[in-house]
C-alpha positions as a printed Julia matrix, in Angstrom:
131×3 Matrix{Float64}:
 53.62   11.99  -59.99
 50.26   11.61  -58.9
 49.48    8.8   -55.67
 48.41    6.28  -57.73
 51.75    5.75  -59.28
 53.6     6.7   -56.25
 51.54    4.2   -54.79
 52.17    1.37  -58.3
 56.02    2.44  -57.92
 56.18    1.35  -53.76
 54.06   -1.02  -54.47
 55.85   -2.96  -57.25
 59.47   -2.46  -55.25
 58.23   -3.79  -52.19
 57.1    -7.3   -53.81
 59.97   -7.44  -55.71
 61.97   -6.92  -53.55
 60.47  -10.15  -51.48
 59.85  -12.16  -54.55
 63.5   -11.92  -54.62
 63.8   -12.84  -51.2
 61.0   -16.01  -51.38
 63.6   -17.23  -54.62
 67.41  -16.09  -52.67
 65.97  -16.48  -48.92
 63.76  -18.74  -48.43
 64.85  -20.28  -45.3
 62.33  -17.63  -43.25
 59.33  -18.32  -45.68
 59.86  -22.77  -45.15
 59.81  -21.62  -41.14
 56.37  -19.98  -41.63
 54.4   -21.89  -43.75
 51.66  -24.16  -42.15
 52.76  -27.55  -41.8
 49.27  -27.95  -43.95
 50.45  -26.69  -47.17
 51.72  -29.34  -49.77
 54.76  -28.46  -51.13
 56.38  -25.77  -48.76
 59.89  -25.34  -50.54
 57.38  -25.22  -54.49
 54.84  -23.14  -52.59
 57.7   -20.31  -51.62
 59.54  -20.16  -55.37
 55.78  -19.7   -56.52
 54.75  -16.97  -54.28
 58.43  -15.59  -54.94
 57.84  -16.38  -58.85
 54.03  -15.29  -58.58
 55.69  -11.55  -56.31
 58.0   -10.75  -59.03
 55.41  -11.46  -61.78
 52.78   -8.64  -59.86
 55.47   -6.48  -59.49
 56.3    -6.56  -63.31
 52.68   -6.5   -64.42
 51.75   -3.27  -62.31
 54.46   -1.25  -64.66
 52.41   -2.54  -67.77
 49.52   -1.02  -68.12
 47.72   -3.9   -70.35
 48.62   -5.98  -67.58
 48.17   -3.76  -64.36
 44.17   -4.22  -63.71
 45.59   -8.26  -64.32
 48.66   -7.74  -61.91
 46.82   -5.88  -58.9
 44.17   -8.37  -59.05
 46.84  -11.61  -58.55
 48.98   -9.37  -56.22
 45.15   -8.95  -54.02
 44.73  -12.73  -53.94
 47.9   -13.25  -53.48
 48.13  -11.29  -50.34
 45.03  -12.97  -49.2
 45.96  -17.02  -49.94
 49.47  -15.59  -47.91
 46.95  -14.28  -45.13
 48.02  -17.76  -43.38
 51.41  -18.09  -43.09
 51.04  -14.36  -41.24
 49.09  -16.5   -38.76
 50.69  -19.35  -38.2
 54.0   -16.62  -37.63
 51.82  -15.34  -35.08
 50.24  -18.39  -33.11
 53.1   -19.62  -33.29
 55.94  -16.94  -32.32
 57.65  -18.68  -34.81
 61.84  -17.06  -34.29
 63.43  -16.33  -37.38
 66.99  -15.71  -37.4
 66.42  -16.91  -34.07
 64.47  -13.49  -33.21
 60.72  -14.12  -32.41
 59.33  -11.46  -33.15
 56.31  -10.91  -30.36
 52.93   -8.84  -30.64
 54.63   -5.33  -31.8
 54.85   -6.96  -34.69
 52.49   -9.8   -35.76
 49.59   -7.4   -34.66
 50.02   -4.77  -37.23
 51.22   -6.86  -39.44
 48.53   -9.27  -39.38
 45.74   -6.48  -39.21
 47.64   -4.13  -41.93
 47.54   -7.46  -44.61
 43.79   -6.01  -45.84
 44.75   -2.58  -46.7
 47.65   -4.42  -48.37
 44.47   -6.07  -50.55
 42.85   -2.65  -51.24
 47.05   -1.59  -51.76
 47.07   -4.26  -54.65
 44.0    -2.92  -55.93
 43.69    0.75  -55.66
 47.3     0.84  -56.76
 46.96   -1.35  -60.24
 43.25    0.88  -60.74
 41.33   -2.1   -60.18
 39.37    0.34  -57.55
 38.83    3.72  -56.69
 37.01    3.22  -53.27
 37.71    5.87  -50.93
 38.87    8.04  -53.29
 36.43    8.36  -56.21
 37.51   10.26  -59.78
 36.06   13.61  -60.03
 34.35   14.31  -63.59
């Protein structure tokens, strides 16, 4: 199996897992949703649906590029929730995660955005296809 295929399968599995979590256990996601987000319950549910749709789209060749772009935009749009979680030290299940978690999590968000674009074939950077 090629690297891009493995990356796509892992990403699809991660987004499917996260999508199911958003829909079945929304409390943690609601806790980190910034106060300025309107209708947070609906926003969390819609993010779960978006994650599931993106995961499915990654597996369908004619939808793959659109899914990759959608998941990249999704990851960009939920970054404020991750920043809110970190800056306000919001506990999840009574646990304060600290900067050992938040620092890498925030720093990896651009990697997740790139991963969605690369795994879906939207971009080749930094790996150019050989002709």
